[in-house]
Coordinates of C-alpha atoms in Angstrom, one line a residue:
M10 CA 0.0 0.0 0.0
T11 CA 1.5 3.4 -1.0
A12 CA 2.0 6.2 1.4
T13 CA -0.6 8.3 -0.5
R14 CA -3.2 5.6 -0.1
V15 CA -2.4 5.2 3.6
R16 CA -2.7 9.0 4.1
L17 CA -6.0 9.1 2.3
V18 CA -7.4 6.2 4.3
R19 CA -6.4 7.9 7.5
L20 CA -8.0 11.1 6.4
R21 CA -11.2 9.3 5.6
T22 CA -11.2 7.6 9.0
A23 CA -10.5 10.8 10.9
L24 CA -13.2 12.6 8.9
L25 CA -15.8 9.9 9.6
A26 CA -14.9 9.8 13.3
L27 CA -15.3 13.5 13.6
T28 CA -18.5 13.4 11.7
L29 CA -19.8 10.9 14.2
A30 CA -18.7 13.1 17.0
V31 CA -20.5 16.1 15.5
L32 CA -23.6 14.0 15.1
V33 CA -23.6 12.8 18.7
V34 CA -22.7 16.1 20.3
S35 CA -25.0 18.3 18.2
L36 CA -28.0 16.0 18.5
W37 CA -27.5 15.6 22.2
A38 CA -27.2 19.3 22.8
F39 CA -30.2 20.1 20.7
Q40 CA -32.5 17.4 22.2
N41 CA -31.5 18.4 25.7
V42 CA -32.3 22.1 25.2
Q43 CA -35.4 21.3 23.1
N44 CA -36.9 19.0 25.7
T45 CA -36.2 21.6 28.5
A46 CA -37.7 24.4 26.4
E47 CA -40.9 22.4 25.8
T48 CA -41.1 21.5 29.5
V49 CA -40.6 25.1 30.5
R50 CA -43.2 26.3 27.9
D51 CA -45.8 23.7 28.7
R52 CA -45.4 23.2 32.4
T53 CA -42.9 25.0 34.5
A54 CA -43.7 28.6 33.5
Q55 CA -47.4 27.8 33.7
A56 CA -46.9 26.4 37.2
V57 CA -45.2 29.6 38.4
L58 CA -47.8 31.9 36.8
E59 CA -50.7 29.9 38.2
V60 CA -49.3 30.0 41.7
T61 CA -49.1 33.8 41.5
A62 CA -52.6 33.9 40.0
A63 CA -53.9 31.8 42.9
R64 CA -52.4 34.1 45.5
A65 CA -53.9 37.2 43.7
A66 CA -57.3 35.5 43.6
L67 CA -57.3 34.6 47.3
V68 CA -56.3 38.0 48.4
A69 CA -59.0 39.6 46.2
A70 CA -61.6 37.1 47.6
D71 CA -60.7 37.8 51.2
A72 CA -60.8 41.6 50.6
A73 CA -64.2 41.3 48.8
A74 CA -65.6 39.2 51.7
I75 CA -64.4 41.6 54.3
A76 CA -65.8 44.6 52.4
S77 CA -69.2 42.8 52.1
F78 CA -69.4 42.1 55.8
A79 CA -68.1 45.6 56.8
S80 CA -70.7 47.4 54.6
G81 CA -73.6 45.2 55.8
E82 CA -74.2 43.9 52.3
A83 CA -73.5 40.4 53.6
K84 CA -76.9 40.4 55.3
L85 CA -78.5 40.5 51.9
A86 CA -76.0 38.9 49.5
G87 CA -73.5 37.0 51.7
P88 CA -69.8 37.4 51.0
G89 CA -70.7 38.7 47.5
Q90 CA -70.3 37.7 43.9
E91 CA -66.8 39.0 43.7
Y92 CA -65.7 36.8 46.6
A93 CA -67.3 33.8 44.9
N94 CA -65.7 34.6 41.5
Q95 CA -62.2 35.1 43.0
L96 CA -62.5 31.9 45.1
A97 CA -63.4 30.0 42.0
L98 CA -60.5 31.5 40.1
A99 CA -58.2 30.5 42.9
S100 CA -59.5 26.9 42.8
Q101 CA -58.9 26.7 39.1
S102 CA -55.4 28.0 39.4
L103 CA -54.6 25.5 42.1
A104 CA -55.9 22.7 39.9
R105 CA -53.6 23.9 37.1
V106 CA -50.7 24.1 39.4
A107 CA -51.4 20.4 40.4
E108 CA -51.4 19.6 36.6
F109 CA -48.2 21.5 35.8
N110 CA -46.3 20.9 39.1
Q111 CA -42.6 20.6 38.6
A112 CA -41.6 20.6 42.3
G113 CA -42.0 16.9 42.7
E114 CA -43.5 15.2 45.7
A115 CA -42.9 18.2 47.9
G116 CA -44.9 20.4 45.6
G117 CA -47.7 17.8 45.5
N118 CA -47.8 17.6 49.3
A119 CA -47.8 21.4 49.6
L120 CA -50.8 21.6 47.2
Q121 CA -52.8 19.1 49.3
V122 CA -52.2 21.2 52.4
I123 CA -53.1 24.5 50.6
E124 CA -56.3 23.0 49.1
S125 CA -57.4 21.8 52.6
Q126 CA -56.7 25.2 54.1
V127 CA -58.6 26.9 51.3
A128 CA -61.6 24.6 52.0
A129 CA -61.4 25.5 55.7
Y130 CA -61.2 29.2 54.8
S131 CA -64.3 28.9 52.6
G132 CA -66.1 27.0 55.4
S133 CA -65.3 29.8 57.9
I134 CA -66.5 32.5 55.5
G135 CA -69.7 30.5 55.2
Q136 CA -70.1 30.3 59.0
A137 CA -69.5 34.0 59.2
D138 CA -72.2 34.6 56.7
V139 CA -74.7 32.5 58.7
H140 CA -73.9 34.3 61.9
F141 CA -74.0 37.8 60.5
R142 CA -77.5 37.1 59.2
Q143 CA -78.7 36.4 62.7
P144 CA -79.3 39.6 64.8
D145 CA -77.9 38.2 68.0
A146 CA -74.9 36.3 66.5
A147 CA -72.9 39.1 64.8
V148 CA -70.1 38.7 67.3
L149 CA -69.7 35.1 66.3
G150 CA -69.7 36.2 62.7
A151 CA -66.8 38.6 63.4
V152 CA -65.0 35.7 65.1
D153 CA -65.5 33.5 62.1
L154 CA -64.3 36.2 59.7
W155 CA -61.2 36.7 61.8
H156 CA -60.5 33.0 61.9
A157 CA -61.0 32.8 58.1
S158 CA -58.6 35.6 57.4
R159 CA -56.0 34.1 59.7
L160 CA -56.2 30.9 57.7
L161 CA -54.8 32.9 54.8
H162 CA -52.5 35.3 56.6
A163 CA -51.1 33.6 59.7
S164 CA -47.6 32.0 59.7
G165 CA -48.0 28.7 57.8
G166 CA -51.2 30.0 56.3
V167 CA -52.3 29.7 52.7
L168 CA -50.6 32.8 51.4
E169 CA -47.3 31.8 53.0
E170 CA -47.5 28.3 51.7
L171 CA -48.3 29.6 48.2
E172 CA -45.2 31.8 48.3
V173 CA -43.1 28.8 49.3
L174 CA -44.7 26.7 46.5
Q175 CA -44.0 29.5 44.0
G176 CA -40.3 29.4 45.1
R177 CA -40.2 25.7 44.6
Q178 CA -41.6 25.9 41.1
R179 CA -39.1 28.7 40.3
E180 CA -36.2 26.5 41.7
A181 CA -37.4 23.7 39.5
L182 CA -37.0 26.0 36.5
D183 CA -33.4 26.9 37.6
R184 CA -32.6 23.2 37.9
Q185 CA -34.0 22.5 34.4
L186 CA -31.9 25.3 32.9
S187 CA -28.7 24.2 34.6
D188 CA -29.3 20.6 33.5
T189 CA -29.1 21.6 29.8
G190 CA -25.3 22.1 30.1
M191 CA -25.5 24.8 27.5
S192 CA -24.2 28.4 28.0
L193 CA -22.3 31.1 26.2
A194 CA -19.1 30.1 28.1
M195 CA -19.5 26.5 27.1
L196 CA -20.2 27.2 23.4
P197 CA -16.6 26.8 22.3
L198 CA -16.6 23.3 23.9
W199 CA -19.8 22.3 22.0
L200 CA -18.4 23.7 18.8
L201 CA -15.1 22.0 19.1
P202 CA -16.0 18.9 17.1
V203 CA -17.6 21.0 14.4
L204 CA -14.6 23.3 14.2
A205 CA -12.1 20.3 14.1
L206 CA -14.1 18.7 11.3
L207 CA -14.2 21.9 9.3
V208 CA -10.5 22.3 9.7
L209 CA -9.9 18.7 8.6
L210 CA -12.2 19.1 5.7
V211 CA -10.4 22.2 4.4
F212 CA -7.0 20.5 5.0
T213 CA -8.2 17.4 3.1
Q214 CA -9.4 19.5 0.1
L215 CA -6.1 21.4 0.0
Y216 CA -4.2 18.2 0.1
L217 CA -6.2 16.7 -2.7
R218 CA -5.8 19.8 -4.8
K219 CA -2.0 19.7 -4.3
R220 CA -1.6 16.0 -4.7
F221 CA -4.1 15.4 -7.6
R222 CA -4.1 18.9 -9.1
R223 CA -7.9 19.2 -9.1
V224 CA -9.6 22.5 -8.7
A225 CA -12.1 21.4 -6.2
N226 CA -13.7 18.2 -4.7
L227 CA -17.4 18.9 -4.9
P228 CA -18.6 16.2 -2.5
L229 CA -16.1 17.4 0.2
L230 CA -17.1 21.0 -0.5
A231 CA -20.7 20.2 0.0
A232 CA -19.9 18.3 3.2
T233 CA -18.1 21.4 4.4
V234 CA -21.2 23.5 3.8
L235 CA -23.4 21.0 5.7
I236 CA -21.1 20.9 8.7
A237 CA -21.0 24.7 8.8
A238 CA -24.8 24.6 8.8
I239 CA -24.6 22.2 11.8
G240 CA -22.4 24.7 13.6
V241 CA -25.0 27.4 12.9
A242 CA -27.7 25.1 14.3
L243 CA -25.7 24.7 17.5
V244 CA -25.4 28.5 17.8
L245 CA -29.2 28.7 17.4
T246 CA -29.6 26.1 20.1
L247 CA -27.6 28.4 22.4
I248 CA -29.9 31.3 21.5
S249 CA -32.8 29.1 22.5
R250 CA -31.1 28.4 25.8
D251 CA -30.6 32.1 26.4
R252 CA -34.3 32.7 25.7
L253 CA -35.0 30.3 28.5
D254 CA -33.0 32.5 30.8
S255 CA -35.2 35.4 29.8
V256 CA -38.2 33.3 30.7
G257 CA -37.0 33.1 34.3
E258 CA -36.2 36.8 34.4
R259 CA -39.7 37.7 33.1
L260 CA -41.3 35.3 35.6
D261 CA -39.5 37.1 38.4
G262 CA -40.8 40.4 37.0
V263 CA -44.4 39.2 36.9
A264 CA -44.1 37.9 40.5
A265 CA -42.6 41.2 41.7
A266 CA -45.4 43.3 40.0
R267 CA -48.1 41.1 41.3
S268 CA -46.6 41.0 44.8
Q269 CA -46.5 44.8 45.0
Q270 CA -50.1 44.9 43.9
L271 CA -51.2 42.2 46.3
K272 CA -49.5 43.8 49.2
A273 CA -51.5 47.0 48.7
A274 CA -54.8 45.2 48.2
D275 CA -54.2 42.9 51.2
D276 CA -53.2 45.8 53.5
A277 CA -56.4 47.6 52.6
G278 CA -58.5 44.5 53.3
Q279 CA -56.8 43.9 56.6
R280 CA -57.3 47.5 57.7
Q281 CA -61.0 47.1 56.9
L282 CA -61.1 43.9 58.9
A283 CA -59.4 45.7 61.9
D284 CA -62.1 48.4 61.8
L285 CA -64.8 45.7 61.7
L286 CA -63.4 43.9 64.6
T287 CA -63.2 47.1 66.6
E288 CA -67.0 47.4 66.5
Y289 CA -67.3 44.1 68.5
C290 CA -64.4 44.7 70.9
D291 CA -64.8 45.8 74.5
E292 CA -63.6 49.4 74.8
R293 CA -61.5 48.7 77.9
Q294 CA -60.5 45.1 77.6
G295 CA -60.1 45.0 73.8
C296 CA -60.3 41.8 71.9
G297 CA -57.4 40.0 73.4
V298 CA -53.7 40.4 72.8
T299 CA -53.6 38.7 69.4
V300 CA -56.4 40.7 67.8
D301 CA -55.3 43.9 69.4
E302 CA -51.8 43.5 68.0
F303 CA -53.3 42.7 64.6
R304 CA -55.4 45.9 64.7
V305 CA -52.4 48.0 65.5
R306 CA -50.3 46.5 62.7
A307 CA -53.1 46.7 60.2
R308 CA -53.7 50.4 60.9
Q309 CA -50.0 51.1 60.6
S310 CA -49.6 49.6 57.2
T311 CA -49.2 52.3 54.6
T312 CA -48.6 50.5 51.4
V313 CA -49.6 52.7 48.4
A314 CA -52.1 51.1 46.1
T315 CA -50.6 50.4 42.7
D316 CA -52.4 49.0 39.7
N317 CA -49.8 46.7 38.1
T318 CA -52.4 44.6 36.3
R319 CA -51.1 45.7 32.8
V320 CA -47.5 45.2 33.8
A321 CA -48.3 41.7 35.1
T322 CA -50.4 40.8 32.1
A323 CA -47.8 42.0 29.7
G324 CA -45.1 40.1 31.6
A325 CA -47.2 36.9 31.4
K326 CA -47.6 37.3 27.7
A327 CA -43.9 38.0 27.3
V328 CA -43.2 34.8 29.3
A329 CA -45.4 32.8 26.9
A330 CA -43.7 34.4 23.9
D331 CA -40.2 33.7 25.1
A332 CA -41.0 30.2 26.1
S333 CA -42.6 29.5 22.7
A334 CA -39.7 31.1 20.9
A335 CA -37.2 28.9 22.8
A336 CA -39.1 25.8 22.0
E337 CA -39.3 26.6 18.3
S338 CA -36.9 24.1 16.7
G339 CA -36.8 25.6 13.2
G340 CA -36.4 22.2 11.7
R341 CA -33.1 21.5 13.5
E342 CA -34.4 18.1 14.7
F343 CA -34.2 17.1 11.0
L344 CA -31.2 19.2 9.9
I345 CA -28.8 17.9 12.5
P346 CA -29.1 14.1 11.9
A347 CA -29.9 14.3 8.2
G348 CA -27.2 16.9 7.5
T349 CA -24.5 15.1 9.5
L350 CA -25.2 11.7 7.9
L351 CA -25.3 13.3 4.4
A352 CA -22.0 14.9 5.2
G353 CA -20.5 11.6 6.1
G354 CA -21.8 10.1 2.9
L355 CA -20.2 12.9 0.9
V356 CA -16.9 12.4 2.7
L357 CA -17.0 8.7 1.5
L358 CA -17.9 9.8 -2.0
G359 CA -15.3 12.5 -2.2
L360 CA -12.4 10.2 -1.1
H361 CA -13.5 7.0 -2.7
A362 CA -12.2 7.7 -6.2
R363 CA -8.9 9.0 -5.0
I364 CA -8.3 6.0 -2.7
D365 CA -9.5 3.6 -5.4
E366 CA -6.8 5.0 -7.7
Y367 CA -4.1 3.6 -5.4
R368 CA -5.7 0.2 -4.7
Y369 CA -3.5 -1.8 -6.9
R370 CA -0.4 0.4 -6.9
P371 CA 2.7 -1.1 -5.3

């Protein structure tokens, strides 16, 4: 076997080995990011948004119920239609959180606790409604309303548990993003097999041109173009990964906007509850240490009401848009395997004739 044939066979082997490496690395990177993007779009982002929606609905329901009892409307219409609507929205959001939950068993257990607490809260509001309708049982109604509100606001209550659950869903998103293994800093490592194959393809074509005095080897030239396209596909995969980072940032923005709005609405509702309880407290003895401390804190709260509905709504739409864009494959699931395999075939075709020329030479 001549030295030229040996060199050509080695080049072919090296080119095919690198092509296989490009196929494995590129396909693994794409599938990893794509699967994560689809999970984030379909489940994780939805879970975080639904938890924030459930918190908002429960705060609105509690404020609506307190307003109804404080104004006396409860004697005619109970806690009110707004309370019923918001409580229904909260239940729907919790059901969606259970469907999209990414926090594992801990998230599922937290949801069970929250749902039982919401049921207890609804029951206490119902009891308050019954008592407020009775002329001689208004004090009991106030006690029931206080107990219901504590189920939401006390340490370990529904709102605190929802905040913890929201954090767990957000942590699940961070874990999913870190598990992709893709980042701008890691891009050179992912592109290394592609760059090595491109360099070897160019070297092989220059060698063939010098050794056989041919202008160009069209199959190898086509293989070079395909491998370059695979490199572009990897860069696009990194862009998709970066869009997933923006999903997390936008989710944080939505949560911050809603939290500020919820704090103002909740403080207003709690001040109204403090005023309502005062009507049934003894002027000298008060209502007990716990209720008295609550009344002082509630009246000292000075959160300025801010309507961030548009900001939160726009942020939620941006989350959906970024998640959808990140999950858009652009046909890379076909380009990467088909393009890489075709490039390998073109390598064989481009070198076959030259190697065959030296098959029988001494």
